[in-house]
Each structure stands twice: as C-alpha cells, then as structure tokens.
Amino acid sequence: MIHKAGFVNIIGNPNVGKSTLMNALVGEKLSIITPKAQTTRHRILGIVNDENHQIVFSDTPGIIKPAYELQSSMMDFVKSAFEDADILIYMVEVVEKELKNEAFFNRIIHSEIPIILLLNKIDKSSQDEVEEKIEYWNTKVPNADVFVISALEGFNVSQVFEKIKELLPEGPAFYPKDQLTDKPERFFVNEKIREKILIHYKKEIPYSVEVETEEFIEEENIVRIRSIIMVERETQKGIIIGHKGTAIKRVGAEARKDLEKFFEKKVFIELFVKVNKNWRSDKIQLKRFGYNQK
C-alpha cells in the first residue's frame, strides 16, 4: 500500500476556532481554548497516524499586527507554518471578510500548495448567509477547496479529514507512529495553568503572564509538579495570588483536575508567582520560554 505523510498547518485570525479544530482532528485536547484572543502563543503539532497515513497537524497563533517582541515571535511561528506546509488550512468565521495581515493573505491566494478554506461557526448563521459566504470565498480564494464546518459541534469535520487524506503527498512518516505531539510534558503543564489564568483574570493580566515548570517528577501513581507563574509587575503578582491566596489556589485546583485527565494519574501541583520585568520585550527571556527560535 502507498503511504502518505505531510504537514497540515492551520492559520487564521484570532478566535476563529483553530485550536478547537486541531483538537477535534487529533482527538486529544492539545491546544488550550478560551474565549480570549491570542490564547495560542506557540506552534503546536498534533500527530494522527494510521497504517497508511501520518498527518502532522499544526495549530498556530492568530494572525495579528505585532505590538511588542512576544507578538513578533508569535507571528514567526505563523510564517514557519507557511514554509513547511504540505496542505494549508485557512480558517475564517462566517462573519469575516478578510485576513488581518494582507501579506499573509497574498501568500494564501498565490500558494502552489493545496489550500482548504474552512468557514467555521456556521451554526451562528442562516442558510442564506452561509451560501453567500461560500460564493464570496470561492471568488476571493479561487485556489481553495471550501468547506462549511462547526469545529465545536464536529459538523463536517470528518469530511475535511477525508479531503486532507486525499491531498496528502506520498512519503514516509516524519515521526514514530506512536507519537502524539512534538511538545514535552512540561509544555502542556504550562499551557494548562495559563489556560486557567486566561479564563479567570481580566484585562492585561493574562497577557502579561508566562508559566515555567521548574520541576516535573513522574512516579508510578503520581506526577509532582512545581511551576512558576511569571508576571511583569508587583501589582500583577498580588492580583494573581488574590486575597489570602484564594485566586492562585483556584488556578492550581482546576489545572490539577485537567492534568490528572491528561496524564491519567494523580497530580500534585505547587504554584509560585515571580516578577520578571518586561519579559514580553526581552529577547533573551523569550528564547528561554521557547520563543525567538530563529
């Protein structure tokens, strides 16, 4: 039998449902999901295997115009997704009419690789609106196969998956067949803690936070974790901790529950907060946290 393998990279504006789609296609919650924009900061791979296929899905940050060094590094992950894609998934909401970065959009419409354009969240629109948008995007991106989906409800996701398998190039697997992702366990610990911060804190706080796991010890029946929540200012430290530590305790308790499902064993987690001034604009710090890879 012929074996097919390739990178299928998902791009689009913030909050269009890229992470929800990635998790639905992979069948595991690898990417964190919140209602806030810029939830995804890294490029995260999710690997799907069967006997004759290996599909390496790639979730990327939402496309924005960078305002500081961290956001520039996030857009570098998006650029890399263009460079190694065998199939590019361009995801939009039904209400959208453009990508926020014109240069990226030009790369899409002039791409020589297969493009799949997904109109997401169709459950929020009427049939007439959906048909109008299908016609609009067929004209705007004529080189794309257009699908209407609801990533959250799973509508049409299996049809998209079959189209991906059809378009994949022939070739050997890039990763071992039992591998699910390219990220280590500590990465998912950091992301799960950050997800809870995005959910429970407002305004600038979630965007001023980075999480670093200093200790990850996996025993037979328990995983012991010690993680540091980095903030940029002393005032933010107090907000993260909350009155008598109630806020940070809630983050830890909710993260622990999710991580116990992820690791399928008991988790003991300790959280600490440290001030790391202006880390979002510090290239050395960003490299330490896994940004600025080039």
Coordinates of C-alpha atoms in Angstrom, one line a residue:
M1 CA 0.0 0.0 0.0
I2 CA 1.1 3.6 -0.7
H3 CA 2.0 5.6 2.5
K4 CA 1.1 9.3 2.7
A5 CA 2.5 11.8 5.1
G6 CA 2.6 15.6 5.4
F7 CA 2.2 18.8 7.4
V8 CA -1.3 20.3 7.6
N9 CA -0.9 23.8 9.0
I10 CA -3.9 25.8 10.4
I11 CA -3.8 29.6 10.1
G12 CA -6.4 32.4 10.5
N13 CA -7.3 35.4 12.5
P14 CA -7.6 35.2 16.4
N15 CA -10.6 33.4 17.8
V16 CA -11.8 31.7 14.6
G17 CA -11.6 28.3 16.2
K18 CA -8.2 27.0 15.1
S19 CA -7.4 25.3 18.4
T20 CA -10.9 23.7 18.6
L21 CA -10.4 22.3 15.1
M22 CA -7.0 21.0 15.9
N23 CA -8.2 19.2 19.0
A24 CA -11.2 17.7 17.0
L25 CA -9.0 16.4 14.2
V26 CA -6.4 15.0 16.6
G27 CA -8.9 13.6 19.1
E28 CA -7.0 15.0 22.1
K29 CA -7.0 18.4 23.8
L30 CA -3.5 19.5 22.9
S31 CA -4.3 23.2 22.4
I32 CA -5.8 25.3 25.1
I33 CA -9.1 27.0 24.3
T34 CA -10.5 30.2 25.9
P35 CA -12.8 33.0 24.6
K36 CA -9.9 35.4 24.7
A37 CA -7.9 36.4 21.7
Q38 CA -4.2 35.3 21.4
T39 CA -4.8 32.2 23.6
T40 CA -2.3 30.3 21.4
R41 CA 1.2 31.6 21.6
H42 CA 3.2 28.7 20.1
R43 CA 3.1 26.4 17.1
I44 CA 1.7 23.1 18.5
L45 CA 1.9 19.9 16.5
G46 CA -0.7 17.1 16.8
I47 CA 0.1 13.8 15.0
V48 CA -2.5 11.5 13.7
N49 CA -1.5 8.0 12.4
D50 CA -3.0 5.0 10.7
E51 CA -1.3 2.2 8.8
N52 CA -1.1 4.2 5.5
H53 CA -1.1 7.9 6.7
Q54 CA 0.7 10.2 9.1
I55 CA -0.9 13.7 9.3
V56 CA 1.1 16.3 11.3
F57 CA -1.4 19.0 12.2
S58 CA -0.1 22.3 13.3
D59 CA -2.0 24.9 15.4
T60 CA -0.7 28.4 15.2
P61 CA -1.2 31.8 16.9
G62 CA -3.9 34.0 15.4
I63 CA -2.6 36.5 12.8
I64 CA -2.2 40.0 14.2
K65 CA 0.0 43.1 13.7
P66 CA 2.7 42.7 16.4
A67 CA 2.8 45.4 19.1
Y68 CA 5.8 44.0 21.1
E69 CA 8.5 41.4 20.8
L70 CA 6.4 38.5 22.1
Q71 CA 3.8 39.0 19.4
S72 CA 6.6 39.3 16.7
S73 CA 7.8 35.9 17.9
M74 CA 4.2 34.5 17.7
M75 CA 4.0 35.7 14.1
D76 CA 7.3 34.0 13.3
F77 CA 5.5 30.7 14.2
V78 CA 2.8 31.6 11.6
K79 CA 5.5 32.3 9.0
S80 CA 7.1 28.9 9.6
A81 CA 3.7 27.3 9.0
F82 CA 3.7 28.7 5.5
E83 CA 7.2 27.4 4.8
D84 CA 6.8 23.7 5.6
A85 CA 3.1 23.1 4.8
D86 CA 2.0 20.3 2.5
I87 CA -1.6 21.5 3.0
L88 CA -2.6 24.8 4.3
I89 CA -5.9 25.2 6.2
Y90 CA -7.2 28.8 6.1
M91 CA -9.9 29.2 8.7
V92 CA -12.4 32.0 8.9
E93 CA -15.6 32.8 10.7
V94 CA -18.8 33.2 8.6
V95 CA -18.9 36.9 9.6
E96 CA -15.3 37.6 8.4
K97 CA -14.3 39.2 5.1
E98 CA -10.5 39.5 5.3
L99 CA -7.3 38.3 7.0
K100 CA -5.9 41.0 9.3
N101 CA -2.5 40.7 7.6
E102 CA -2.6 41.5 3.9
A103 CA 0.8 40.0 3.2
F104 CA -0.2 36.6 4.7
F105 CA -3.4 36.7 2.6
N106 CA -1.5 37.3 -0.6
R107 CA 0.7 34.3 0.2
I108 CA -2.5 32.2 0.6
I109 CA -4.1 33.2 -2.8
H110 CA -0.8 32.7 -4.6
S111 CA 0.2 29.5 -2.9
E112 CA 1.2 26.5 -5.0
I113 CA 0.3 24.0 -2.2
P114 CA -3.3 22.8 -1.7
I115 CA -5.5 25.2 0.3
I116 CA -8.5 24.2 2.3
L117 CA -10.7 27.1 3.4
L118 CA -13.0 26.4 6.3
L119 CA -16.0 28.6 7.1
N120 CA -16.4 27.9 10.8
K121 CA -19.2 28.6 13.3
I122 CA -21.9 28.2 10.7
D123 CA -24.3 27.3 13.5
K124 CA -24.4 31.0 14.2
S125 CA -25.7 32.0 10.7
S126 CA -28.7 31.4 8.4
Q127 CA -28.6 29.2 5.3
D128 CA -28.7 32.3 3.1
E129 CA -25.8 33.9 4.8
V130 CA -23.7 30.7 4.6
E131 CA -24.4 30.3 0.8
E132 CA -23.5 34.0 0.3
K133 CA -20.2 33.5 2.1
I134 CA -19.4 30.3 0.2
E135 CA -19.7 32.3 -3.0
Y136 CA -17.7 35.2 -1.6
W137 CA -14.8 33.0 -0.5
N138 CA -14.8 30.9 -3.7
T139 CA -14.3 34.2 -5.6
K140 CA -11.8 35.6 -3.1
V141 CA -9.6 32.4 -2.8
P142 CA -10.2 30.6 -6.1
N143 CA -7.4 28.1 -5.4
A144 CA -9.1 26.7 -2.3
D145 CA -11.4 23.9 -1.5
V146 CA -14.1 25.5 0.6
F147 CA -15.9 23.6 3.4
V148 CA -18.5 24.9 5.9
I149 CA -18.0 23.5 9.4
S150 CA -18.7 23.8 13.1
A151 CA -15.4 22.8 14.8
L152 CA -17.1 22.9 18.2
E153 CA -20.1 20.7 17.2
G154 CA -18.0 18.5 14.9
F155 CA -20.1 19.3 11.9
N156 CA -18.3 18.4 8.6
V157 CA -15.0 17.8 10.4
S158 CA -14.8 14.2 9.2
Q159 CA -15.4 15.3 5.6
V160 CA -12.5 17.8 6.0
F161 CA -10.3 14.9 7.4
E162 CA -11.1 12.8 4.3
K163 CA -10.1 15.6 2.0
I164 CA -6.8 16.1 3.8
K165 CA -6.0 12.4 3.4
E166 CA -6.8 12.7 -0.3
L167 CA -4.5 15.7 -0.7
L168 CA -1.6 14.4 1.3
P169 CA 1.6 13.7 -0.6
E170 CA 3.2 10.2 -0.8
G171 CA 6.1 9.7 1.6
P172 CA 7.3 8.0 4.8
A173 CA 6.3 9.1 8.3
F174 CA 8.1 12.0 9.9
Y175 CA 7.7 10.8 13.5
P176 CA 7.3 7.5 15.2
K177 CA 3.8 6.1 14.7
D178 CA 3.0 6.1 18.4
Q179 CA 3.9 9.8 18.9
L180 CA 1.1 12.3 19.5
T181 CA 2.9 15.6 19.6
D182 CA 6.3 17.3 19.4
K183 CA 6.0 19.0 22.8
P184 CA 7.2 17.7 26.1
E185 CA 5.0 17.1 29.2
R186 CA 6.1 20.4 30.8
F187 CA 4.8 22.4 27.9
F188 CA 1.3 21.0 28.5
V189 CA 1.6 21.7 32.2
N190 CA 2.5 25.3 31.4
E191 CA -0.3 25.7 28.9
K192 CA -3.0 24.2 31.2
I193 CA -2.0 26.7 34.0
R194 CA -2.0 29.5 31.5
E195 CA -5.5 28.5 30.3
K196 CA -6.9 28.8 33.8
I197 CA -5.3 32.3 34.1
L198 CA -6.8 33.4 30.8
I199 CA -10.2 32.2 32.0
H200 CA -10.2 33.7 35.5
Y201 CA -8.3 37.0 35.1
K202 CA -9.2 40.1 33.2
K203 CA -7.7 42.9 31.1
E204 CA -3.9 42.8 30.7
I205 CA -3.2 40.2 33.4
P206 CA -3.4 37.0 31.2
Y207 CA -1.2 38.6 28.5
S208 CA 1.5 39.6 31.0
V209 CA 1.8 36.0 32.2
E210 CA 4.2 33.2 31.3
V211 CA 4.4 29.9 33.0
E212 CA 7.6 27.9 33.6
T213 CA 7.6 24.4 35.1
E214 CA 10.8 24.0 37.2
E215 CA 10.1 20.5 38.5
F216 CA 8.2 17.6 36.8
I217 CA 8.7 14.3 38.5
E218 CA 6.6 11.4 37.2
E219 CA 6.2 8.4 39.6
E220 CA 4.2 5.3 39.2
N221 CA 1.0 6.7 40.7
I222 CA 1.5 10.4 40.8
V223 CA 3.1 13.3 39.0
R224 CA 4.7 16.0 41.1
I225 CA 4.8 19.5 39.6
R226 CA 6.4 22.8 40.7
S227 CA 5.6 25.7 38.4
I228 CA 6.4 29.4 38.4
I229 CA 3.9 32.0 37.1
M230 CA 5.9 34.9 35.7
V231 CA 4.3 38.4 35.7
E232 CA 5.8 41.8 34.7
R233 CA 4.9 43.9 37.8
E234 CA 4.5 43.6 41.5
T235 CA 0.8 44.7 41.3
Q236 CA 0.1 41.8 38.9
K237 CA 1.7 39.4 41.4
G238 CA -0.8 40.4 44.1
I239 CA -3.7 40.0 41.6
I240 CA -2.6 36.5 40.6
I241 CA -2.3 35.4 44.2
G242 CA -5.6 37.0 45.3
H243 CA -6.9 37.6 48.8
K244 CA -5.3 35.1 51.2
G245 CA -4.2 33.1 48.1
T246 CA -7.7 32.2 47.0
A247 CA -7.2 33.1 43.3
I248 CA -4.0 31.1 42.8
K249 CA -5.5 28.2 44.7
R250 CA -8.4 28.1 42.2
V251 CA -6.0 28.1 39.3
G252 CA -4.0 25.2 40.8
A253 CA -7.0 23.2 41.7
E254 CA -8.6 23.5 38.2
A255 CA -5.3 22.8 36.4
R256 CA -4.7 19.8 38.6
K257 CA -8.0 18.3 37.6
D258 CA -7.3 18.7 33.9
L259 CA -3.8 17.4 34.2
E260 CA -5.0 14.3 36.0
K261 CA -7.1 13.5 33.0
F262 CA -4.2 14.3 30.6
F263 CA -1.7 12.1 32.4
E264 CA -4.2 9.6 33.7
K265 CA -2.8 9.6 37.2
K266 CA -2.8 11.7 40.4
V267 CA -1.2 15.1 40.2
F268 CA 0.3 17.2 43.0
I269 CA 1.0 20.8 41.9
E270 CA 2.7 23.7 43.6
L271 CA 2.4 27.2 42.1
F272 CA 4.6 30.2 42.9
V273 CA 4.5 33.8 41.4
K274 CA 7.6 35.8 40.5
V275 CA 8.1 39.2 38.9
N276 CA 10.1 39.1 35.7
K277 CA 10.0 42.7 34.5
N278 CA 9.3 43.4 30.8
W279 CA 9.8 39.7 29.8
R280 CA 7.5 40.2 26.7
S281 CA 10.0 42.6 25.2
D282 CA 13.2 40.8 26.3
K283 CA 14.6 38.6 23.5
I284 CA 16.8 36.6 25.9
Q285 CA 13.8 35.8 28.2
L286 CA 11.6 35.0 25.2
K287 CA 14.1 32.5 23.9
R288 CA 14.2 30.9 27.3
F289 CA 10.4 30.5 27.2
G290 CA 10.5 28.9 23.7
Y291 CA 10.0 31.9 21.5
N292 CA 12.5 33.6 19.1
Q293 CA 13.7 30.2 17.7
K294 CA 15.3 31.6 14.6

